[in-house]
């Protein structure tokens, strides 16, 4: 299983556009093979700073997702709206500990 | 390194209280030893559903954090506000892949 953590900051003028776009991406991606979790959220103490929280069954599934034309279009769209700090890192998940 | 993903849902009557509480917990926890990341966020498509995104240098650091009295008090507080679905899972992080 793979865990992915992504962040991006929206320019004020495009914050609502990006809120909408992220929700569209989430709804579509949740239908994809191997997508175990895809959550889009906004930091409570930093409005306009967004988090993309993903879990994938395999790296192949994640790479298939990333190769979708819609993903490239979405990345181009956020860049076009002035987002210049989009980063996403994935980790292979080791042993899980249920904390609570 | 350890990655932790937590979620909770606030009853409508206490959503603002929990927004405040999570920000207080985040500010305090970011000062703790071994805390590499502690973000609190709200799902864009599910207001009142919150995410706690953590990264810790070691399981010892995370366990030390969890043993703090303030953590127990915060958990009791959210239960007292009617939150009944708080879950947190941590994973040992394997190989990282920078996706974007």
Short mmCIF file of C-alpha atoms in Angstrom, two decimals:
data_model
loop_
_atom_site.label_atom_id
_atom_site.label_comp_id
_atom_site.label_asym_id
_atom_site.label_seq_id
_atom_site.Cartn_x
_atom_site.Cartn_y
_atom_site.Cartn_z
CA UNK A 1 0.00 0.00 0.00
CA UNK A 2 1.18 3.51 -0.75
CA UNK A 3 0.49 6.70 1.16
CA UNK A 4 0.69 10.02 -0.60
CA UNK A 5 0.74 13.53 0.83
CA UNK A 6 0.34 16.55 -1.43
CA UNK A 7 0.12 20.26 -0.71
CA UNK A 8 -0.56 23.40 -2.65
CA UNK A 9 -1.31 27.04 -1.91
CA UNK A 10 -3.96 28.96 -3.82
CA UNK A 11 -3.57 32.62 -4.67
CA UNK A 12 -6.47 34.47 -3.00
CA UNK A 13 -8.07 35.30 -6.34
CA UNK A 14 -8.35 31.62 -7.25
CA UNK A 15 -9.00 29.96 -3.88
CA UNK A 16 -12.63 29.16 -4.69
CA UNK A 17 -11.72 27.86 -8.15
CA UNK A 18 -9.20 25.52 -6.61
CA UNK A 19 -11.64 24.37 -3.91
CA UNK A 20 -13.99 23.35 -6.73
CA UNK A 21 -11.31 21.75 -8.88
CA UNK A 22 -9.93 19.66 -6.02
CA UNK A 23 -13.39 18.33 -5.23
CA UNK A 24 -13.89 17.37 -8.88
CA UNK A 25 -10.55 15.60 -8.99
CA UNK A 26 -11.35 13.75 -5.76
CA UNK A 27 -14.74 12.54 -7.00
CA UNK A 28 -13.22 11.24 -10.23
CA UNK A 29 -10.14 9.68 -8.68
CA UNK A 30 -12.12 7.76 -6.07
CA UNK A 31 -13.55 5.74 -8.98
CA UNK A 32 -10.11 4.64 -10.21
CA UNK A 33 -8.65 1.19 -9.75
CA UNK A 34 -6.54 0.83 -6.66
CA UNK A 35 -7.60 4.12 -5.12
CA UNK A 36 -8.20 3.34 -1.46
CA UNK A 37 -8.50 6.93 -0.24
CA UNK A 38 -8.49 10.35 -1.86
CA UNK A 39 -9.28 13.26 0.43
CA UNK A 40 -8.96 16.97 -0.33
CA UNK A 41 -8.87 19.38 2.57
CA UNK A 42 -7.96 22.90 3.59
CA UNK A 43 -5.73 23.76 6.52
CA UNK A 44 -7.69 25.21 9.43
CA UNK A 45 -4.97 27.69 10.35
CA UNK A 46 -3.98 28.57 6.77
CA UNK A 47 -6.98 29.15 4.49
CA UNK A 48 -5.96 28.68 0.88
CA UNK A 49 -3.45 25.98 1.78
CA UNK A 50 -4.75 22.62 0.62
CA UNK A 51 -3.83 19.01 1.34
CA UNK A 52 -4.34 16.00 -0.90
CA UNK A 53 -4.30 12.75 1.12
CA UNK A 54 -4.11 9.57 -0.94
CA UNK A 55 -3.83 5.86 -0.36
CA UNK A 56 -3.22 3.46 -3.25
CA UNK A 57 -3.15 -0.30 -3.41
CA UNK A 58 0.03 -0.29 -5.49
CA UNK A 59 2.54 2.01 -7.15
CA UNK A 60 1.26 0.76 -10.51
CA UNK A 61 -2.23 1.98 -9.66
CA UNK A 62 -0.87 5.36 -8.60
CA UNK A 63 1.23 5.68 -11.75
CA UNK A 64 -1.77 4.74 -13.91
CA UNK A 65 -3.70 7.50 -12.16
CA UNK A 66 -0.92 10.04 -12.71
CA UNK A 67 -0.78 9.18 -16.40
CA UNK A 68 -4.47 10.04 -16.92
CA UNK A 69 -4.95 13.02 -19.24
CA UNK A 70 -7.28 14.57 -16.65
CA UNK A 71 -4.45 14.68 -14.14
CA UNK A 72 -2.16 16.54 -16.51
CA UNK A 73 -4.98 18.92 -17.31
CA UNK A 74 -5.66 19.56 -13.62
CA UNK A 75 -1.99 20.23 -12.92
CA UNK A 76 -1.86 22.64 -15.85
CA UNK A 77 -5.03 24.31 -14.56
CA UNK A 78 -3.66 24.94 -11.08
CA UNK A 79 -0.42 26.25 -12.53
CA UNK A 80 -2.50 28.51 -14.75
CA UNK A 81 -4.20 29.85 -11.63
CA UNK A 82 -0.86 30.84 -10.16
CA UNK A 83 -0.18 27.87 -7.90
CA UNK A 84 3.60 27.49 -7.83
CA UNK A 85 4.19 25.16 -4.88
CA UNK A 86 2.34 21.95 -5.74
CA UNK A 87 4.26 19.02 -4.28
CA UNK A 88 3.24 15.39 -3.84
CA UNK A 89 5.29 12.67 -2.19
CA UNK A 90 4.34 9.00 -1.89
CA UNK A 91 5.73 6.44 0.54
CA UNK A 92 5.49 2.72 0.59
CA UNK A 93 3.59 1.96 3.79
CA UNK A 94 5.34 -0.19 6.34
CA UNK A 95 3.82 -1.70 9.43
CA UNK A 96 0.64 0.01 10.58
CA UNK A 97 -0.09 0.95 14.18
CA UNK A 98 -3.64 1.83 15.17
CA UNK A 99 -3.03 4.74 17.52
CA UNK A 100 -6.68 5.52 18.31
CA UNK B 1 10.03 8.20 9.83
CA UNK B 2 6.39 7.63 10.65
CA UNK B 3 3.32 8.92 8.83
CA UNK B 4 0.05 9.26 10.67
CA UNK B 5 -3.44 9.87 9.33
CA UNK B 6 -6.29 10.73 11.67
CA UNK B 7 -9.91 11.62 11.04
CA UNK B 8 -12.86 12.82 13.09
CA UNK B 9 -16.32 14.21 12.44
CA UNK B 10 -17.69 17.11 14.44
CA UNK B 11 -21.35 17.35 15.39
CA UNK B 12 -22.68 20.58 13.83
CA UNK B 13 -23.14 22.23 17.20
CA UNK B 14 -19.45 21.82 18.03
CA UNK B 15 -17.77 22.25 14.64
CA UNK B 16 -16.32 25.66 15.52
CA UNK B 17 -15.12 24.45 18.91
CA UNK B 18 -13.31 21.59 17.26
CA UNK B 19 -11.81 23.85 14.59
CA UNK B 20 -10.32 25.91 17.42
CA UNK B 21 -9.20 22.93 19.47
CA UNK B 22 -7.44 21.28 16.55
CA UNK B 23 -5.51 24.46 15.79
CA UNK B 24 -4.42 24.70 19.43
CA UNK B 25 -3.27 21.08 19.43
CA UNK B 26 -1.38 21.62 16.18
CA UNK B 27 0.45 24.71 17.46
CA UNK B 28 1.52 22.91 20.62
CA UNK B 29 2.47 19.64 18.97
CA UNK B 30 4.66 21.32 16.35
CA UNK B 31 6.97 22.30 19.24
CA UNK B 32 7.46 18.70 20.37
CA UNK B 33 10.59 16.68 19.80
CA UNK B 34 10.52 14.60 16.65
CA UNK B 35 7.42 16.26 15.21
CA UNK B 36 8.22 16.79 11.55
CA UNK B 37 4.72 17.76 10.43
CA UNK B 38 1.37 18.31 12.13
CA UNK B 39 -1.40 19.66 9.93
CA UNK B 40 -5.07 19.99 10.77
CA UNK B 41 -7.51 20.39 7.92
CA UNK B 42 -11.18 20.16 6.97
CA UNK B 43 -12.48 18.18 4.02
CA UNK B 44 -13.61 20.44 1.19
CA UNK B 45 -16.54 18.22 0.28
CA UNK B 46 -17.52 17.33 3.84
CA UNK B 47 -17.51 20.32 6.19
CA UNK B 48 -17.17 19.16 9.78
CA UNK B 49 -14.96 16.23 8.77
CA UNK B 50 -11.40 16.87 9.87
CA UNK B 51 -8.03 15.34 9.06
CA UNK B 52 -4.93 15.25 11.23
CA UNK B 53 -1.79 14.68 9.13
CA UNK B 54 1.34 13.90 11.10
CA UNK B 55 4.96 12.96 10.42
CA UNK B 56 7.25 11.89 13.24
CA UNK B 57 10.95 11.15 13.31
CA UNK B 58 10.41 7.97 15.32
CA UNK B 59 7.75 5.86 16.99
CA UNK B 60 9.27 6.82 20.35
CA UNK B 61 8.68 10.49 19.60
CA UNK B 62 5.09 9.78 18.59
CA UNK B 63 4.46 7.69 21.69
CA UNK B 64 5.94 10.42 23.89
CA UNK B 65 3.55 12.85 22.25
CA UNK B 66 0.58 10.55 22.80
CA UNK B 67 1.47 10.18 26.47
CA UNK B 68 1.28 13.93 27.10
CA UNK B 69 -1.53 14.89 29.49
CA UNK B 70 -2.69 17.52 26.98
CA UNK B 71 -3.35 14.80 24.42
CA UNK B 72 -5.53 12.82 26.78
CA UNK B 73 -7.37 16.01 27.71
CA UNK B 74 -7.94 16.86 24.05
CA UNK B 75 -9.27 13.39 23.29
CA UNK B 76 -11.61 13.64 26.28
CA UNK B 77 -12.72 17.08 25.10
CA UNK B 78 -13.64 15.92 21.61
CA UNK B 79 -15.50 12.93 23.03
CA UNK B 80 -17.30 15.34 25.34
CA UNK B 81 -18.37 17.32 22.28
CA UNK B 82 -19.96 14.24 20.77
CA UNK B 83 -17.22 13.10 18.43
CA UNK B 84 -17.52 9.32 18.27
CA UNK B 85 -15.39 8.40 15.24
CA UNK B 86 -11.88 9.63 16.07
CA UNK B 87 -9.37 7.25 14.52
CA UNK B 88 -5.63 7.62 13.99
CA UNK B 89 -3.35 5.15 12.22
CA UNK B 90 0.43 5.45 11.86
CA UNK B 91 2.65 3.69 9.34
CA UNK B 92 6.37 3.28 9.21
CA UNK B 93 7.38 5.08 6.04
CA UNK B 94 9.15 3.04 3.40
CA UNK B 95 10.84 4.35 0.30
CA UNK B 96 9.69 7.81 -0.74
CA UNK B 97 8.82 8.77 -4.31
CA UNK B 98 8.55 12.45 -5.21
CA UNK B 99 5.54 12.41 -7.49
CA UNK B 100 5.41 16.17 -8.18
#
